[in-house]
PDB file of C-alpha atoms in Angstrom:
ATOM      1  CA  MET D 111      44.805  23.012  71.844  1.00 73.00           C
ATOM      2  CA  ILE D 112      42.225  19.848  70.683  1.00 83.00           C
ATOM      3  CA  ASN D 113      40.786  19.734  74.125  1.00 80.00           C
ATOM      4  CA  GLU D 114      40.449  23.510  74.067  1.00 88.00           C
ATOM      5  CA  LEU D 115      38.296  23.176  71.065  1.00 90.00           C
ATOM      6  CA  LEU D 116      36.275  20.576  71.984  1.00 91.00           C
ATOM      7  CA  ASN D 117      35.299  22.088  75.306  1.00 90.00           C
ATOM      8  CA  ILE D 118      33.567  24.622  72.948  1.00 93.00           C
ATOM      9  CA  TRP D 119      30.681  21.786  72.276  1.00 94.00           C
ATOM     10  CA  ASN D 120      31.023  20.593  76.095  1.00 91.00           C
ATOM     11  CA  ARG D 121      33.161  17.753  75.453  1.00 91.00           C
ATOM     12  CA  THR D 122      36.454  16.621  76.531  1.00 87.00           C
ATOM     13  CA  ALA D 123      39.116  15.002  73.947  1.00 75.00           C
ATOM     14  CA  ALA D 124      40.575  11.625  74.917  1.00 76.00           C
ATOM     15  CA  THR D 125      42.884  11.140  72.033  1.00 89.00           C
ATOM     16  CA  VAL D 126      43.315  12.155  68.222  1.00 91.00           C
ATOM     17  CA  ARG D 127      42.585   9.297  66.003  1.00 94.00           C
ATOM     18  CA  ASN D 128      45.076   9.602  63.055  1.00 91.00           C
ATOM     19  CA  ASP D 129      44.438   5.916  62.425  1.00 93.00           C
ATOM     20  CA  ILE D 130      41.105   6.475  60.969  1.00 93.00           C
ATOM     21  CA  PRO D 131      41.021   7.612  57.161  1.00 91.00           C
ATOM     22  CA  LEU D 132      38.291  10.452  56.599  1.00 92.00           C
ATOM     23  CA  ALA D 133      36.412   9.829  53.458  1.00 91.00           C
ATOM     24  CA  GLY D 134      35.428  13.028  51.280  1.00 88.00           C
ATOM     25  CA  SER D 135      37.656  15.836  49.785  1.00 87.00           C
ATOM     26  CA  PRO D 136      40.415  17.113  52.258  1.00 86.00           C
ATOM     27  CA  GLU D 137      40.154  20.251  50.280  1.00 86.00           C
ATOM     28  CA  ARG D 138      36.688  21.263  51.783  1.00 88.00           C
ATOM     29  CA  CYS D 139      38.366  22.777  54.575  1.00 94.00           C
ATOM     30  CA  ALA D 140      41.685  23.817  55.851  1.00 93.00           C
ATOM     31  CA  MET D 141      42.132  20.968  58.174  1.00 93.00           C
ATOM     32  CA  ARG D 142      40.091  17.959  59.515  1.00 95.00           C
ATOM     33  CA  VAL D 143      41.069  15.238  62.098  1.00 94.00           C
ATOM     34  CA  ALA D 144      39.191  12.668  63.759  1.00 95.00           C
ATOM     35  CA  VAL D 145      38.859  12.964  67.558  1.00 95.00           C
ATOM     36  CA  GLN D 146      37.557  10.420  70.006  1.00 95.00           C
ATOM     37  CA  ASP D 147      36.083  12.119  73.238  1.00 92.00           C
ATOM     38  CA  ASP D 148      36.220  10.813  76.797  1.00 89.00           C
ATOM     39  CA  ARG D 149      32.691   9.106  76.176  1.00 90.00           C
ATOM     40  CA  GLY D 150      34.152   7.025  73.243  1.00 92.00           C
ATOM     41  CA  GLU D 151      32.458   9.127  70.467  1.00 95.00           C
ATOM     42  CA  VAL D 152      34.695   9.581  67.559  1.00 96.00           C
ATOM     43  CA  LEU D 153      34.113  12.859  65.916  1.00 96.00           C
ATOM     44  CA  VAL D 154      35.470  14.803  63.002  1.00 96.00           C
ATOM     45  CA  LEU D 155      36.831  18.476  63.723  1.00 96.00           C
ATOM     46  CA  GLU D 156      37.340  20.870  60.919  1.00 96.00           C
ATOM     47  CA  ARG D 157      39.251  24.121  60.904  1.00 96.00           C
ATOM     48  CA  LEU D 158      37.372  26.293  57.990  1.00 97.00           C
ATOM     49  CA  SER D 159      39.445  28.185  55.343  1.00 95.00           C
ATOM     50  CA  ARG D 160      39.101  31.783  55.549  1.00 94.00           C
ATOM     51  CA  GLY D 161      35.844  33.083  54.281  1.00 94.00           C
ATOM     52  CA  GLN D 162      33.943  29.725  54.458  1.00 96.00           C
ATOM     53  CA  ALA D 163      32.196  30.301  58.029  1.00 97.00           C
ATOM     54  CA  GLU D 164      29.076  32.103  56.875  1.00 97.00           C
ATOM     55  CA  ARG D 165      28.355  29.637  54.197  1.00 98.00           C
ATOM     56  CA  ARG D 166      29.214  26.460  56.136  1.00 98.00           C
ATOM     57  CA  ARG D 167      27.045  27.831  59.065  1.00 98.00           C
ATOM     58  CA  ASN D 168      24.209  28.102  56.562  1.00 98.00           C
ATOM     59  CA  ILE D 169      24.888  24.741  55.204  1.00 98.00           C
ATOM     60  CA  ALA D 170      24.714  23.302  58.858  1.00 98.00           C
ATOM     61  CA  LYS D 171      21.488  24.897  59.339  1.00 98.00           C
ATOM     62  CA  VAL D 172      19.890  23.354  56.330  1.00 98.00           C
ATOM     63  CA  LEU D 173      21.261  20.057  57.231  1.00 98.00           C
ATOM     64  CA  ALA D 174      19.655  20.314  60.860  1.00 98.00           C
ATOM     65  CA  ALA D 175      16.315  21.515  59.229  1.00 98.00           C
ATOM     66  CA  LEU D 176      16.310  18.416  56.725  1.00 98.00           C
ATOM     67  CA  ALA D 177      17.106  15.909  59.544  1.00 97.00           C
ATOM     68  CA  ASP D 178      14.198  17.459  61.657  1.00 97.00           C
ATOM     69  CA  ASN D 179      12.228  16.800  58.487  1.00 97.00           C
ATOM     70  CA  GLY D 180      13.012  13.094  58.659  1.00 96.00           C
ATOM     71  CA  LEU D 181      16.241  12.837  56.217  1.00 97.00           C
ATOM     72  CA  ALA D 182      18.305  10.142  57.702  1.00 92.00           C
ATOM     73  CA  LEU D 183      21.748   9.327  56.718  1.00 93.00           C
ATOM     74  CA  SER D 184      23.137  12.989  55.996  1.00 92.00           C
ATOM     75  CA  LEU D 185      25.919  14.727  57.857  1.00 92.00           C
ATOM     76  CA  ALA D 186      24.824  16.636  60.913  1.00 94.00           C
ATOM     77  CA  TYR D 187      26.953  19.247  62.406  1.00 97.00           C
ATOM     78  CA  LEU D 188      26.820  19.887  66.134  1.00 97.00           C
ATOM     79  CA  PRO D 189      25.933  23.163  67.689  1.00 97.00           C
ATOM     80  CA  ASP D 190      28.189  24.487  70.208  1.00 94.00           C
ATOM     81  CA  ALA D 191      27.285  25.623  73.729  1.00 89.00           C
ATOM     82  CA  ASP D 192      25.828  28.881  72.194  1.00 92.00           C
ATOM     83  CA  GLY D 193      23.747  27.072  69.548  1.00 95.00           C
ATOM     84  CA  ASP D 194      26.089  27.789  66.667  1.00 97.00           C
ATOM     85  CA  TYR D 195      27.403  25.389  64.407  1.00 98.00           C
ATOM     86  CA  VAL D 196      30.618  27.395  63.725  1.00 98.00           C
ATOM     87  CA  ALA D 197      32.772  28.168  66.859  1.00 96.00           C
ATOM     88  CA  GLU D 198      35.331  30.807  66.824  1.00 95.00           C
ATOM     89  CA  HIS D 199      38.823  30.213  68.824  1.00 93.00           C
ATOM     90  CA  ARG D 200      41.904  32.272  68.603  1.00 92.00           C
ATOM     91  CA  GLY D 201      40.863  33.818  65.200  1.00 92.00           C
ATOM     92  CA  GLU D 202      40.026  30.372  63.504  1.00 95.00           C
ATOM     93  CA  SER D 203      36.544  29.070  62.773  1.00 97.00           C
ATOM     94  CA  TYR D 204      35.841  25.411  63.455  1.00 97.00           C
ATOM     95  CA  MET D 205      32.946  22.715  63.106  1.00 98.00           C
ATOM     96  CA  LEU D 206      32.283  19.639  64.679  1.00 97.00           C
ATOM     97  CA  ALA D 207      30.493  16.485  63.659  1.00 97.00           C
ATOM     98  CA  PRO D 208      29.920  12.739  64.598  1.00 96.00           C
ATOM     99  CA  LEU D 209      32.072  10.389  62.353  1.00 96.00           C
ATOM    100  CA  LEU D 210      29.495   8.528  60.002  1.00 96.00           C
ATOM    101  CA  PRO D 211      30.103   4.932  59.679  1.00 94.00           C
ATOM    102  CA  GLY D 212      30.790   3.246  56.302  1.00 95.00           C
ATOM    103  CA  GLY D 213      33.460   3.451  53.660  1.00 94.00           C
ATOM    104  CA  PRO D 214      34.010   4.252  49.915  1.00 95.00           C
ATOM    105  CA  PRO D 215      32.375   1.632  47.456  1.00 97.00           C
ATOM    106  CA  PRO D 216      34.736  -0.943  45.754  1.00 95.00           C
ATOM    107  CA  ARG D 217      35.881   0.215  42.342  1.00 93.00           C
ATOM    108  CA  PRO D 218      35.390  -0.389  39.647  1.00 93.00           C
ATOM    109  CA  GLU D 219      32.926  -3.343  40.155  1.00 96.00           C
ATOM    110  CA  SER D 220      30.445  -1.032  42.089  1.00 97.00           C
ATOM    111  CA  ALA D 221      29.381   0.655  38.665  1.00 98.00           C
ATOM    112  CA  GLU D 222      27.673  -2.824  37.996  1.00 98.00           C
ATOM    113  CA  HIS D 223      25.798  -2.851  41.341  1.00 98.00           C
ATOM    114  CA  ALA D 224      22.141  -1.988  40.538  1.00 98.00           C
ATOM    115  CA  TRP D 225      21.247  -1.997  44.390  1.00 99.00           C
ATOM    116  CA  ARG D 226      23.524   1.001  44.730  1.00 99.00           C
ATOM    117  CA  GLY D 227      21.841   2.955  41.853  1.00 99.00           C
ATOM    118  CA  LYS D 228      18.566   2.215  43.613  1.00 99.00           C
ATOM    119  CA  ALA D 229      19.975   3.275  47.032  1.00 99.00           C
ATOM    120  CA  LEU D 230      21.316   6.772  45.675  1.00 99.00           C
ATOM    121  CA  ALA D 231      17.937   7.375  44.043  1.00 99.00           C
ATOM    122  CA  GLU D 232      16.010   6.725  47.168  1.00 98.00           C
ATOM    123  CA  PHE D 233      18.054   9.023  49.242  1.00 98.00           C
ATOM    124  CA  LEU D 234      17.494  11.786  46.598  1.00 99.00           C
ATOM    125  CA  MET D 235      13.882  11.233  46.890  1.00 98.00           C
ATOM    126  CA  ASP D 236      14.056  11.111  50.611  1.00 98.00           C
ATOM    127  CA  MET D 237      15.761  14.763  50.345  1.00 98.00           C
ATOM    128  CA  GLU D 238      13.326  16.089  47.974  1.00 98.00           C
ATOM    129  CA  GLN D 239      10.427  15.061  50.402  1.00 98.00           C
ATOM    130  CA  ALA D 240      12.359  16.507  53.503  1.00 98.00           C
ATOM    131  CA  ALA D 241      13.234  19.951  51.544  1.00 98.00           C
ATOM    132  CA  ALA D 242       9.632  20.545  50.525  1.00 97.00           C
ATOM    133  CA  SER D 243       8.593  22.185  53.303  1.00 96.00           C
ATOM    134  CA  LEU D 244      11.907  23.995  54.268  1.00 98.00           C
ATOM    135  CA  PRO D 245      11.462  27.986  55.064  1.00 96.00           C
ATOM    136  CA  THR D 246      12.535  29.813  51.703  1.00 96.00           C
ATOM    137  CA  ALA D 247      14.627  32.133  53.400  1.00 97.00           C
ATOM    138  CA  LEU D 248      16.572  29.147  54.801  1.00 97.00           C
ATOM    139  CA  VAL D 249      17.404  27.942  51.338  1.00 97.00           C
ATOM    140  CA  ASP D 250      17.988  31.399  49.766  1.00 96.00           C
ATOM    141  CA  ALA D 251      20.664  31.671  52.374  1.00 97.00           C
ATOM    142  CA  LEU D 252      22.602  29.210  50.342  1.00 98.00           C
ATOM    143  CA  GLY D 253      22.969  31.746  47.373  1.00 96.00           C
ATOM    144  CA  PRO D 254      21.431  32.113  44.117  1.00 96.00           C
ATOM    145  CA  PRO D 255      20.828  29.129  41.680  1.00 94.00           C
ATOM    146  CA  LEU D 256      23.668  28.028  39.479  1.00 90.00           C
ATOM    147  CA  ASP D 257      24.164  29.925  36.280  1.00 95.00           C
ATOM    148  CA  LEU D 258      25.571  27.237  34.122  1.00 97.00           C
ATOM    149  CA  PRO D 259      25.144  29.035  30.581  1.00 97.00           C
ATOM    150  CA  ALA D 260      27.303  31.757  32.443  1.00 97.00           C
ATOM    151  CA  TYR D 261      30.061  29.613  33.542  1.00 97.00           C
ATOM    152  CA  ALA D 262      30.469  27.775  30.243  1.00 98.00           C
ATOM    153  CA  ALA D 263      30.657  30.988  28.610  1.00 98.00           C
ATOM    154  CA  SER D 264      33.235  32.152  31.205  1.00 98.00           C
ATOM    155  CA  LEU D 265      35.037  28.964  31.029  1.00 98.00           C
ATOM    156  CA  ALA D 266      35.173  29.139  27.156  1.00 98.00           C
ATOM    157  CA  GLU D 267      36.667  32.592  27.221  1.00 98.00           C
ATOM    158  CA  THR D 268      39.283  31.715  29.679  1.00 97.00           C
ATOM    159  CA  VAL D 269      40.436  28.763  27.962  1.00 98.00           C
ATOM    160  CA  ARG D 270      40.267  30.734  24.551  1.00 98.00           C
ATOM    161  CA  LEU D 271      42.769  33.117  26.212  1.00 97.00           C
ATOM    162  CA  ARG D 272      45.072  30.864  28.047  1.00 97.00           C
ATOM    163  CA  GLU D 273      44.518  27.316  26.484  1.00 97.00           C
ATOM    164  CA  PRO D 274      43.729  27.836  22.834  1.00 97.00           C
ATOM    165  CA  SER D 275      43.960  24.033  22.032  1.00 98.00           C
ATOM    166  CA  VAL D 276      41.574  23.162  24.820  1.00 98.00           C
ATOM    167  CA  HIS D 277      39.311  25.697  23.444  1.00 98.00           C
ATOM    168  CA  ALA D 278      39.334  24.125  20.080  1.00 98.00           C
ATOM    169  CA  ARG D 279      38.326  20.799  21.501  1.00 98.00           C
ATOM    170  CA  LEU D 280      35.624  22.299  23.825  1.00 98.00           C
ATOM    171  CA  MET D 281      33.956  24.488  21.503  1.00 98.00           C
ATOM    172  CA  PRO D 282      32.268  21.731  19.256  1.00 99.00           C
ATOM    173  CA  SER D 283      30.839  20.055  22.630  1.00 99.00           C
ATOM    174  CA  LEU D 284      29.483  23.517  23.687  1.00 99.00           C
ATOM    175  CA  ASP D 285      27.931  24.187  20.334  1.00 98.00           C
ATOM    176  CA  ARG D 286      25.974  20.833  20.449  1.00 98.00           C
ATOM    177  CA  LEU D 287      24.797  21.701  23.951  1.00 98.00           C
ATOM    178  CA  ALA D 288      23.815  25.518  23.010  1.00 98.00           C
ATOM    179  CA  PRO D 289      19.833  24.773  22.387  1.00 97.00           C
ATOM    180  CA  PHE D 290      19.808  23.166  25.663  1.00 98.00           C
ATOM    181  CA  LEU D 291      21.668  25.813  27.822  1.00 98.00           C
ATOM    182  CA  GLU D 292      19.376  28.736  26.418  1.00 97.00           C
ATOM    183  CA  SER D 293      16.827  26.639  28.147  1.00 96.00           C
ATOM    184  CA  TRP D 294      18.602  26.329  31.300  1.00 97.00           C
ATOM    185  CA  ALA D 295      16.730  28.996  33.231  1.00 96.00           C
ATOM    186  CA  SER D 296      13.434  27.401  32.632  1.00 97.00           C
ATOM    187  CA  LEU D 297      14.301  24.163  34.497  1.00 97.00           C
ATOM    188  CA  PRO D 298      12.542  23.365  37.597  1.00 96.00           C
ATOM    189  CA  LEU D 299      14.824  23.890  40.689  1.00 97.00           C
ATOM    190  CA  GLY D 300      15.120  22.109  43.900  1.00 97.00           C
ATOM    191  CA  LEU D 301      17.360  21.728  46.843  1.00 98.00           C
ATOM    192  CA  CYS D 302      20.395  19.729  45.421  1.00 98.00           C
ATOM    193  CA  HIS D 303      23.422  18.236  47.369  1.00 98.00           C
ATOM    194  CA  GLY D 304      25.760  19.695  44.653  1.00 98.00           C
ATOM    195  CA  ASP D 305      28.321  17.063  44.376  1.00 97.00           C
ATOM    196  CA  TYR D 306      26.633  13.949  44.719  1.00 98.00           C
ATOM    197  CA  HIS D 307      28.197  10.776  43.576  1.00 98.00           C
ATOM    198  CA  PRO D 308      29.221   7.420  45.131  1.00 98.00           C
ATOM    199  CA  LEU D 309      32.240   8.512  46.407  1.00 96.00           C
ATOM    200  CA  ASN D 310      30.732  11.247  48.615  1.00 97.00           C
ATOM    201  CA  VAL D 311      28.483   8.479  50.022  1.00 98.00           C
ATOM    202  CA  LEU D 312      29.503   6.256  52.646  1.00 98.00           C
ATOM    203  CA  TRP D 313      28.674   2.330  52.180  1.00 98.00           C
ATOM    204  CA  SER D 314      28.190  -0.917  54.404  1.00 97.00           C
ATOM    205  CA  GLU D 315      28.203  -4.198  52.505  1.00 95.00           C
ATOM    206  CA  ASN D 316      24.453  -3.585  51.536  1.00 95.00           C
ATOM    207  CA  ALA D 317      23.366   0.123  52.269  1.00 97.00           C
ATOM    208  CA  VAL D 318      23.956   3.656  52.454  1.00 98.00           C
ATOM    209  CA  THR D 319      25.259   4.697  55.976  1.00 97.00           C
ATOM    210  CA  GLY D 320      25.946   8.216  55.211  1.00 97.00           C
ATOM    211  CA  VAL D 321      26.003  11.245  52.715  1.00 98.00           C
ATOM    212  CA  ILE D 322      29.062  13.819  53.101  1.00 97.00           C
ATOM    213  CA  ASP D 323      30.696  16.758  51.678  1.00 96.00           C
ATOM    214  CA  TRP D 324      27.632  19.065  51.265  1.00 97.00           C
ATOM    215  CA  GLU D 325      29.946  22.323  50.400  1.00 96.00           C
ATOM    216  CA  PHE D 326      28.102  22.556  47.010  1.00 97.00           C
ATOM    217  CA  MET D 327      24.654  22.450  48.301  1.00 98.00           C
ATOM    218  CA  GLY D 328      22.132  24.915  46.967  1.00 98.00           C
ATOM    219  CA  PRO D 329      19.149  25.514  44.870  1.00 97.00           C
ATOM    220  CA  LYS D 330      19.459  23.795  41.340  1.00 98.00           C
ATOM    221  CA  PRO D 331      17.763  22.181  38.467  1.00 98.00           C
ATOM    222  CA  THR D 332      15.977  19.067  40.113  1.00 98.00           C
ATOM    223  CA  LEU D 333      18.069  16.626  37.949  1.00 98.00           C
ATOM    224  CA  TYR D 334      21.286  17.993  38.769  1.00 98.00           C
ATOM    225  CA  ASP D 335      22.342  15.541  41.607  1.00 99.00           C
ATOM    226  CA  ALA D 336      21.374  12.458  39.503  1.00 99.00           C
ATOM    227  CA  ALA D 337      23.116  13.877  36.436  1.00 99.00           C
ATOM    228  CA  ASN D 338      26.422  14.633  38.424  1.00 98.00           C
ATOM    229  CA  CYS D 339      26.228  11.085  39.893  1.00 99.00           C
ATOM    230  CA  ALA D 340      25.721   9.383  36.411  1.00 99.00           C
ATOM    231  CA  GLY D 341      28.201  11.316  34.749  1.00 98.00           C
ATOM    232  CA  CYS D 342      30.661  10.574  37.566  1.00 98.00           C
ATOM    233  CA  VAL D 343      30.159   7.006  37.357  1.00 98.00           C
ATOM    234  CA  GLY D 344      30.272   7.019  33.527  1.00 98.00           C
ATOM    235  CA  SER D 345      33.600   8.814  33.622  1.00 97.00           C
ATOM    236  CA  GLU D 346      34.973   5.469  34.574  1.00 95.00           C
ATOM    237  CA  GLY D 347      34.288   4.101  31.135  1.00 94.00           C
ATOM    238  CA  PRO D 348      31.605   3.452  28.330  1.00 94.00           C
ATOM    239  CA  ALA D 349      30.440   0.326  30.406  1.00 96.00           C
ATOM    240  CA  ALA D 350      30.123   2.288  33.592  1.00 98.00           C
ATOM    241  CA  LEU D 351      27.859   4.809  31.829  1.00 98.00           C
ATOM    242  CA  THR D 352      25.331   2.329  31.165  1.00 97.00           C
ATOM    243  CA  GLY D 353      26.111  -0.097  33.939  1.00 98.00           C
ATOM    244  CA  GLY D 354      23.784  -1.470  36.683  1.00 98.00           C
ATOM    245  CA  LEU D 355      24.191   1.447  38.958  1.00 99.00           C
ATOM    246  CA  VAL D 356      23.464   4.264  36.558  1.00 99.00           C
ATOM    247  CA  ALA D 357      20.658   2.435  35.108  1.00 98.00           C
ATOM    248  CA  ALA D 358      19.098   1.380  38.427  1.00 99.00           C
ATOM    249  CA  LEU D 359      19.437   5.321  39.665  1.00 99.00           C
ATOM    250  CA  ILE D 360      17.669   6.625  36.732  1.00 99.00           C
ATOM    251  CA  GLN D 361      14.890   3.716  36.367  1.00 98.00           C
ATOM    252  CA  THR D 362      14.195   4.210  40.247  1.00 99.00           C
ATOM    253  CA  LEU D 363      13.556   8.000  39.761  1.00 99.00           C
ATOM    254  CA  GLN D 364      11.633   7.658  36.266  1.00 98.00           C
ATOM    255  CA  LYS D 365       9.240   4.832  38.001  1.00 98.00           C
ATOM    256  CA  ASN D 366       8.820   7.111  40.655  1.00 97.00           C
ATOM    257  CA  GLY D 367       7.601  10.199  38.591  1.00 96.00           C
ATOM    258  CA  ARG D 368      10.642  12.078  37.894  1.00 96.00           C
ATOM    259  CA  ASP D 369      10.976  13.397  34.364  1.00 97.00           C
ATOM    260  CA  MET D 370      14.422  12.172  33.128  1.00 98.00           C
ATOM    261  CA  ALA D 371      14.072  13.489  29.229  1.00 97.00           C
ATOM    262  CA  LEU D 372      16.811  16.029  29.681  1.00 98.00           C
ATOM    263  CA  LEU D 373      19.229  14.191  31.830  1.00 98.00           C
ATOM    264  CA  PRO D 374      21.769  13.278  28.889  1.00 99.00           C
ATOM    265  CA  GLU D 375      22.061  16.994  28.205  1.00 99.00           C
ATOM    266  CA  ILE D 376      22.408  17.868  31.920  1.00 99.00           C
ATOM    267  CA  VAL D 377      25.035  15.093  32.318  1.00 99.00           C
ATOM    268  CA  ALA D 378      27.101  16.628  29.569  1.00 99.00           C
ATOM    269  CA  SER D 379      26.494  20.024  30.676  1.00 98.00           C
ATOM    270  CA  LEU D 380      27.886  19.647  34.082  1.00 98.00           C
ATOM    271  CA  ARG D 381      31.016  17.879  32.957  1.00 98.00           C
ATOM    272  CA  THR D 382      32.103  21.589  32.104  1.00 98.00           C
ATOM    273  CA  ALA D 383      32.503  22.152  35.917  1.00 96.00           C
ATOM    274  CA  TRP D 384      34.696  19.319  36.190  1.00 96.00           C
ATOM    275  CA  LEU D 385      36.824  20.373  33.351  1.00 98.00           C
ATOM    276  CA  SER D 386      37.409  23.713  34.996  1.00 97.00           C
ATOM    277  CA  GLU D 387      38.376  21.692  38.019  1.00 96.00           C
ATOM    278  CA  TRP D 388      41.166  19.822  36.185  1.00 97.00           C
ATOM    279  CA  LEU D 389      42.203  22.926  34.643  1.00 97.00           C
ATOM    280  CA  ARG D 390      42.587  24.665  38.000  1.00 96.00           C
ATOM    281  CA  ARG D 391      44.800  21.444  38.965  1.00 95.00           C
ATOM    282  CA  SER D 392      46.875  21.627  35.994  1.00 96.00           C
ATOM    283  CA  ASP D 393      46.101  17.938  35.388  1.00 97.00           C
ATOM    284  CA  ARG D 394      46.680  17.378  31.894  1.00 97.00           C
ATOM    285  CA  GLU D 395      45.703  13.842  31.779  1.00 97.00           C
ATOM    286  CA  MET D 396      42.470  14.459  33.288  1.00 98.00           C
ATOM    287  CA  ILE D 397      41.790  17.592  31.006  1.00 98.00           C
ATOM    288  CA  ASP D 398      42.422  15.447  27.990  1.00 98.00           C
ATOM    289  CA  LEU D 399      40.271  12.608  29.129  1.00 98.00           C
ATOM    290  CA  GLU D 400      37.493  15.162  30.194  1.00 98.00           C
ATOM    291  CA  LEU D 401      37.372  16.916  26.755  1.00 98.00           C
ATOM    292  CA  ASP D 402      37.035  13.234  25.042  1.00 98.00           C
ATOM    293  CA  TYR D 403      34.465  12.383  27.654  1.00 99.00           C
ATOM    294  CA  LEU D 404      32.342  15.839  26.847  1.00 98.00           C
ATOM    295  CA  ASP D 405      32.888  15.147  23.050  1.00 98.00           C
ATOM    296  CA  ALA D 406      31.549  11.652  23.502  1.00 98.00           C
ATOM    297  CA  LEU D 407      28.647  12.678  25.687  1.00 99.00           C
ATOM    298  CA  THR D 408      27.491  15.372  23.518  1.00 99.00           C
ATOM    299  CA  CYS D 409      27.784  13.360  20.103  1.00 98.00           C
ATOM    300  CA  ASN D 410      25.242  10.428  21.667  1.00 98.00           C
ATOM    301  CA  LEU D 411      22.552  12.456  23.722  1.00 98.00           C
ATOM    302  CA  ASP D 412      19.819  10.603  22.039  1.00 97.00           C
ATOM    303  CA  ARG D 413      21.607   7.258  22.058  1.00 97.00           C
ATOM    304  CA  LEU D 414      21.902   7.557  25.916  1.00 97.00           C
ATOM    305  CA  ARG D 415      18.343   8.290  26.085  1.00 98.00           C
ATOM    306  CA  CYS D 416      17.766   4.814  24.372  1.00 97.00           C
ATOM    307  CA  ALA D 417      20.250   3.155  26.357  1.00 97.00           C
ATOM    308  CA  TRP D 418      19.081   4.600  29.554  1.00 98.00           C
ATOM    309  CA  ARG D 419      15.436   3.951  28.734  1.00 97.00           C
ATOM    310  CA  ILE D 420      14.160   7.494  29.329  1.00 96.00           C
ATOM    311  CA  GLY D 421      10.935   8.184  28.266  1.00 76.00           C
TER     312      GLY D 421
END
């Protein structure tokens, strides 16, 4: 079966490499496995979940265009013999990509690594440059920009009906963010990774070696990726929120002309998506921690601006 699939890409399978751990979230597709072909190259074969094919095809097209525009290190899917990035076989959809080198960062100590923050910022700037000349239709095919105020309002209504105790703890944070969320539609947009944080980046001992898990790519506020990254690192504790990685990420972007003034508000606002994820998983411990984190962020927006030396 594996060999039949690789034949679609004019490849011949030699062996399945179950000994290779695959980075990133296994939930992004129905199945994935590392396969070594007869030339010795290790590839990642994915079987897509129902309904994923068209969007994943569009993402692969954008990634290919970014690479053509000079973006290095990002995941690159391989076109099949017909030039399609999604292959159909026996009623299922598949994608194939070379296995990127590298592994996850060491935790928790990586939160203090300023060089990682600088490298994360440099990739975002490289992606911004590569995306600048992409055809509008290519980006539009990824879908409309995220409407976070509507998302947060829907989340609030859902928990009001199903989780009253969560609703009671969530609403003070949303009330503090309300003036910012009213201005969300006016924020400048750019192409974003959509789930950018250190665990979706592959690392050597001293550099970024790859960026994976692009399934949430699309047009979003230009600070979206930096905010998600800072928020994810900061979720490991107060020291991590103002540690070397986050500080270097912010300062590198700011020194290169990015307006970071609203970063604290965007960081806090994006945590509503993470709260929704913990609710979906019924992870009570993470729900509790996320609500505490959101409260701490929204109570300290100006303090964060000072701690991050924004402005």
